[in-house]
Amino acid sequence: MTTNQAIETKRSVYDTCDPQYLRALREAAGMDLFVLARISCLSIAQVRQLETDASDGFFYSDAIKRQAYKRLLMILGAEPPTVELPEALRDAAQVADAHLATLDQIVAMSEQPSLQRSSSDLVRAGFAKLNGHKQALGALLLLVIAVVLFLLNSPQNSGEAAATPTTPSPVQPVPISSAAELPPAVVVPAASTPVIPASAPAVAATAVVAPVVAASANMVTQAGACAYSSEAMPQLTPFTAHKEGRYVYLVSNANAEICVVDGNKQATVLQLKAGENRSVYGVSPWQVSSANLQKLQIYFQGGRVSLPDAAVNQVKLVEMPVAR
């Protein structure tokens, strides 16, 4: 096997997380599975998944899984794959010449004569640019003339309109005889006259109040659907705590409505579709409930929590001390 083939093989092992190669290295080193998990700051389930390529998702993503695999290989003494340098970067003289050429270009740009021009040169350059934009200057001049003419003519027009009014002033008092022609809602009765509401306004008020009452009842029902529960429920703790229990990470395999309540009894309702994930922050202990709880992946304190029974629809997550 050539050197390039050995490098490609080693890089393939790192990229594909080969479980047989990891198991062979651990057995050759004579290291127990539990000892390797403690040294690498991983759980036993995560190390076992890397050695058996199990389908259980004990890692948040494939990138985190590859990083954990590389950490285990480096602990067991495996060398990381090397990167082949191009021929141009192997010669120190060529690299030095390239750096010198870059510095020469920077110095040449800093000494351009355009940066050392006099004020007269700048004025000439400005006029040259203005000559190149004659059309824009003409349009701007026409716009200024139009604005000036409008301002000069507008006071005369307003004065003529004020001198010859054609419409009555809107401040004129309304005759008493026209009060009968106004709508009933405009006529205000005297204080001594008893106010008897008409049938039409009463029906309108009822029609407006009814949706408000229904909306308020609907809000109370929705708010009471997700709340702190004092009922007995299964208490779950992570196998090994790597993080503090300040948040819960949920991954849904199907469309589900989830209720999450923290230790301060702050309720959060999540509407997750298949493949979506969400984190909820707060304080421990946590209560997680859903009709499709078995379709969820619950991660707490850096690890996945397994549900005890298929019929369970609500669980309680209790925080454990973080392993140091």
PDB file of C-alpha atoms in Angstrom, residues 6-115:
ATOM      1  CA  ALA A   6      -2.684   4.855   3.531  1.00  0.00           C
ATOM      2  CA  ILE A   7      -3.587   8.506   4.002  1.00  0.00           C
ATOM      3  CA  GLU A   8      -6.868   8.091   2.079  1.00  0.00           C
ATOM      4  CA  THR A   9      -7.717   4.981   4.136  1.00  0.00           C
ATOM      5  CA  LYS A  10      -7.088   6.803   7.410  1.00  0.00           C
ATOM      6  CA  ARG A  11      -9.134   9.805   6.272  1.00  0.00           C
ATOM      7  CA  SER A  12     -11.997   7.487   5.262  1.00  0.00           C
ATOM      8  CA  VAL A  13     -11.958   5.938   8.748  1.00  0.00           C
ATOM      9  CA  TYR A  14     -12.279   9.392  10.306  1.00  0.00           C
ATOM     10  CA  ASP A  15     -15.048  10.526   7.939  1.00  0.00           C
ATOM     11  CA  THR A  16     -17.205   7.374   8.111  1.00  0.00           C
ATOM     12  CA  CYS A  17     -16.697   6.643  11.833  1.00  0.00           C
ATOM     13  CA  ASP A  18     -15.781   2.986  11.238  1.00  0.00           C
ATOM     14  CA  PRO A  19     -17.000   1.058  14.341  1.00  0.00           C
ATOM     15  CA  GLN A  20     -14.828  -2.039  13.709  1.00  0.00           C
ATOM     16  CA  TYR A  21     -11.660   0.082  13.587  1.00  0.00           C
ATOM     17  CA  LEU A  22     -12.531   1.801  16.891  1.00  0.00           C
ATOM     18  CA  ARG A  23     -13.336  -1.508  18.610  1.00  0.00           C
ATOM     19  CA  ALA A  24     -10.076  -3.045  17.374  1.00  0.00           C
ATOM     20  CA  LEU A  25      -8.056  -0.100  18.685  1.00  0.00           C
ATOM     21  CA  ARG A  26      -9.723  -0.271  22.117  1.00  0.00           C
ATOM     22  CA  GLU A  27      -9.199  -4.020  22.426  1.00  0.00           C
ATOM     23  CA  ALA A  28      -5.579  -3.680  21.304  1.00  0.00           C
ATOM     24  CA  ALA A  29      -5.021  -0.994  23.952  1.00  0.00           C
ATOM     25  CA  GLY A  30      -6.653  -3.231  26.595  1.00  0.00           C
ATOM     26  CA  MET A  31      -8.976  -0.453  27.722  1.00  0.00           C
ATOM     27  CA  ASP A  32     -12.428  -1.125  29.134  1.00  0.00           C
ATOM     28  CA  LEU A  33     -15.511   0.488  27.602  1.00  0.00           C
ATOM     29  CA  PHE A  34     -16.382   2.308  30.825  1.00  0.00           C
ATOM     30  CA  VAL A  35     -12.840   3.666  31.257  1.00  0.00           C
ATOM     31  CA  LEU A  36     -12.785   4.970  27.684  1.00  0.00           C
ATOM     32  CA  ALA A  37     -16.142   6.698  28.183  1.00  0.00           C
ATOM     33  CA  ARG A  38     -14.939   8.394  31.383  1.00  0.00           C
ATOM     34  CA  ILE A  39     -11.661   9.595  29.815  1.00  0.00           C
ATOM     35  CA  SER A  40     -13.405  10.996  26.720  1.00  0.00           C
ATOM     36  CA  CYS A  41     -16.194  12.702  28.757  1.00  0.00           C
ATOM     37  CA  LEU A  42     -18.836  10.710  26.844  1.00  0.00           C
ATOM     38  CA  SER A  43     -21.598   8.450  28.059  1.00  0.00           C
ATOM     39  CA  ILE A  44     -21.300   4.686  27.828  1.00  0.00           C
ATOM     40  CA  ALA A  45     -24.251   4.609  25.432  1.00  0.00           C
ATOM     41  CA  GLN A  46     -22.503   7.066  23.101  1.00  0.00           C
ATOM     42  CA  VAL A  47     -19.265   5.049  23.060  1.00  0.00           C
ATOM     43  CA  ARG A  48     -21.226   1.835  22.499  1.00  0.00           C
ATOM     44  CA  GLN A  49     -23.068   3.458  19.579  1.00  0.00           C
ATOM     45  CA  LEU A  50     -19.755   4.462  17.977  1.00  0.00           C
ATOM     46  CA  GLU A  51     -18.456   0.887  18.320  1.00  0.00           C
ATOM     47  CA  THR A  52     -21.613  -0.826  17.062  1.00  0.00           C
ATOM     48  CA  ASP A  53     -23.014   1.840  14.698  1.00  0.00           C
ATOM     49  CA  ALA A  54     -26.434   1.578  16.394  1.00  0.00           C
ATOM     50  CA  SER A  55     -29.352   3.569  15.056  1.00  0.00           C
ATOM     51  CA  ASP A  56     -30.203   5.261  18.368  1.00  0.00           C
ATOM     52  CA  GLY A  57     -29.550   8.980  18.137  1.00  0.00           C
ATOM     53  CA  PHE A  58     -27.350   9.735  21.157  1.00  0.00           C
ATOM     54  CA  PHE A  59     -25.721  12.657  19.280  1.00  0.00           C
ATOM     55  CA  TYR A  60     -27.378  15.916  18.286  1.00  0.00           C
ATOM     56  CA  SER A  61     -25.861  15.861  14.780  1.00  0.00           C
ATOM     57  CA  ASP A  62     -23.464  13.928  12.544  1.00  0.00           C
ATOM     58  CA  ALA A  63     -20.770  16.582  12.992  1.00  0.00           C
ATOM     59  CA  ILE A  64     -20.804  16.098  16.793  1.00  0.00           C
ATOM     60  CA  LYS A  65     -20.680  12.334  16.263  1.00  0.00           C
ATOM     61  CA  ARG A  66     -17.579  12.612  14.038  1.00  0.00           C
ATOM     62  CA  GLN A  67     -15.872  14.879  16.565  1.00  0.00           C
ATOM     63  CA  ALA A  68     -16.518  12.365  19.352  1.00  0.00           C
ATOM     64  CA  TYR A  69     -15.203   9.545  17.152  1.00  0.00           C
ATOM     65  CA  LYS A  70     -11.998  11.449  16.384  1.00  0.00           C
ATOM     66  CA  ARG A  71     -11.525  12.182  20.081  1.00  0.00           C
ATOM     67  CA  LEU A  72     -11.715   8.475  20.897  1.00  0.00           C
ATOM     68  CA  LEU A  73      -9.208   7.588  18.179  1.00  0.00           C
ATOM     69  CA  MET A  74      -6.752  10.198  19.419  1.00  0.00           C
ATOM     70  CA  ILE A  75      -7.113   8.898  23.002  1.00  0.00           C
ATOM     71  CA  LEU A  76      -6.381   5.363  21.755  1.00  0.00           C
ATOM     72  CA  GLY A  77      -3.243   6.586  19.950  1.00  0.00           C
ATOM     73  CA  ALA A  78      -4.444   6.807  16.342  1.00  0.00           C
ATOM     74  CA  GLU A  79      -2.806   9.556  14.308  1.00  0.00           C
ATOM     75  CA  PRO A  80      -5.073  12.022  12.485  1.00  0.00           C
ATOM     76  CA  PRO A  81      -4.984  12.010   8.664  1.00  0.00           C
ATOM     77  CA  THR A  82      -2.421  14.280   7.113  1.00  0.00           C
ATOM     78  CA  VAL A  83      -3.146  16.817   4.384  1.00  0.00           C
ATOM     79  CA  GLU A  84      -1.078  16.807   1.215  1.00  0.00           C
ATOM     80  CA  LEU A  85       0.458  20.206   0.422  1.00  0.00           C
ATOM     81  CA  PRO A  86       0.627  21.414  -3.184  1.00  0.00           C
ATOM     82  CA  GLU A  87       3.990  21.430  -4.890  1.00  0.00           C
ATOM     83  CA  ALA A  88       4.016  25.246  -4.961  1.00  0.00           C
ATOM     84  CA  LEU A  89       3.811  25.414  -1.145  1.00  0.00           C
ATOM     85  CA  ARG A  90       6.586  22.888  -0.522  1.00  0.00           C
ATOM     86  CA  ASP A  91       9.343  25.099  -1.932  1.00  0.00           C
ATOM     87  CA  ALA A  92      10.298  27.738   0.678  1.00  0.00           C
ATOM     88  CA  ALA A  93      11.867  29.984  -1.971  1.00  0.00           C
ATOM     89  CA  GLN A  94       8.647  30.118  -4.027  1.00  0.00           C
ATOM     90  CA  VAL A  95       6.598  30.922  -0.924  1.00  0.00           C
ATOM     91  CA  ALA A  96       8.994  33.744   0.017  1.00  0.00           C
ATOM     92  CA  ASP A  97       8.894  35.161  -3.530  1.00  0.00           C
ATOM     93  CA  ALA A  98       5.089  35.132  -3.474  1.00  0.00           C
ATOM     94  CA  HIS A  99       5.038  37.061  -0.177  1.00  0.00           C
ATOM     95  CA  LEU A 100       7.526  39.613  -1.524  1.00  0.00           C
ATOM     96  CA  ALA A 101       5.445  40.086  -4.674  1.00  0.00           C
ATOM     97  CA  THR A 102       2.353  40.739  -2.556  1.00  0.00           C
ATOM     98  CA  LEU A 103       4.223  43.331  -0.471  1.00  0.00           C
ATOM     99  CA  ASP A 104       5.480  45.036  -3.648  1.00  0.00           C
ATOM    100  CA  GLN A 105       1.917  45.309  -4.942  1.00  0.00           C
ATOM    101  CA  ILE A 106       0.754  46.860  -1.658  1.00  0.00           C
ATOM    102  CA  VAL A 107       3.598  49.424  -1.736  1.00  0.00           C
ATOM    103  CA  ALA A 108       2.877  50.269  -5.391  1.00  0.00           C
ATOM    104  CA  MET A 109      -0.805  50.860  -4.602  1.00  0.00           C
ATOM    105  CA  SER A 110       0.095  53.154  -1.690  1.00  0.00           C
ATOM    106  CA  GLU A 111       2.375  55.264  -3.921  1.00  0.00           C
ATOM    107  CA  GLN A 112      -0.092  55.888  -6.724  1.00  0.00           C
ATOM    108  CA  PRO A 113       0.063  59.500  -8.003  1.00  0.00           C
ATOM    109  CA  SER A 114      -3.727  59.836  -7.674  1.00  0.00           C
ATOM    110  CA  LEU A 115      -3.351  59.989  -3.904  1.00  0.00           C
TER     111      LEU A 115
END
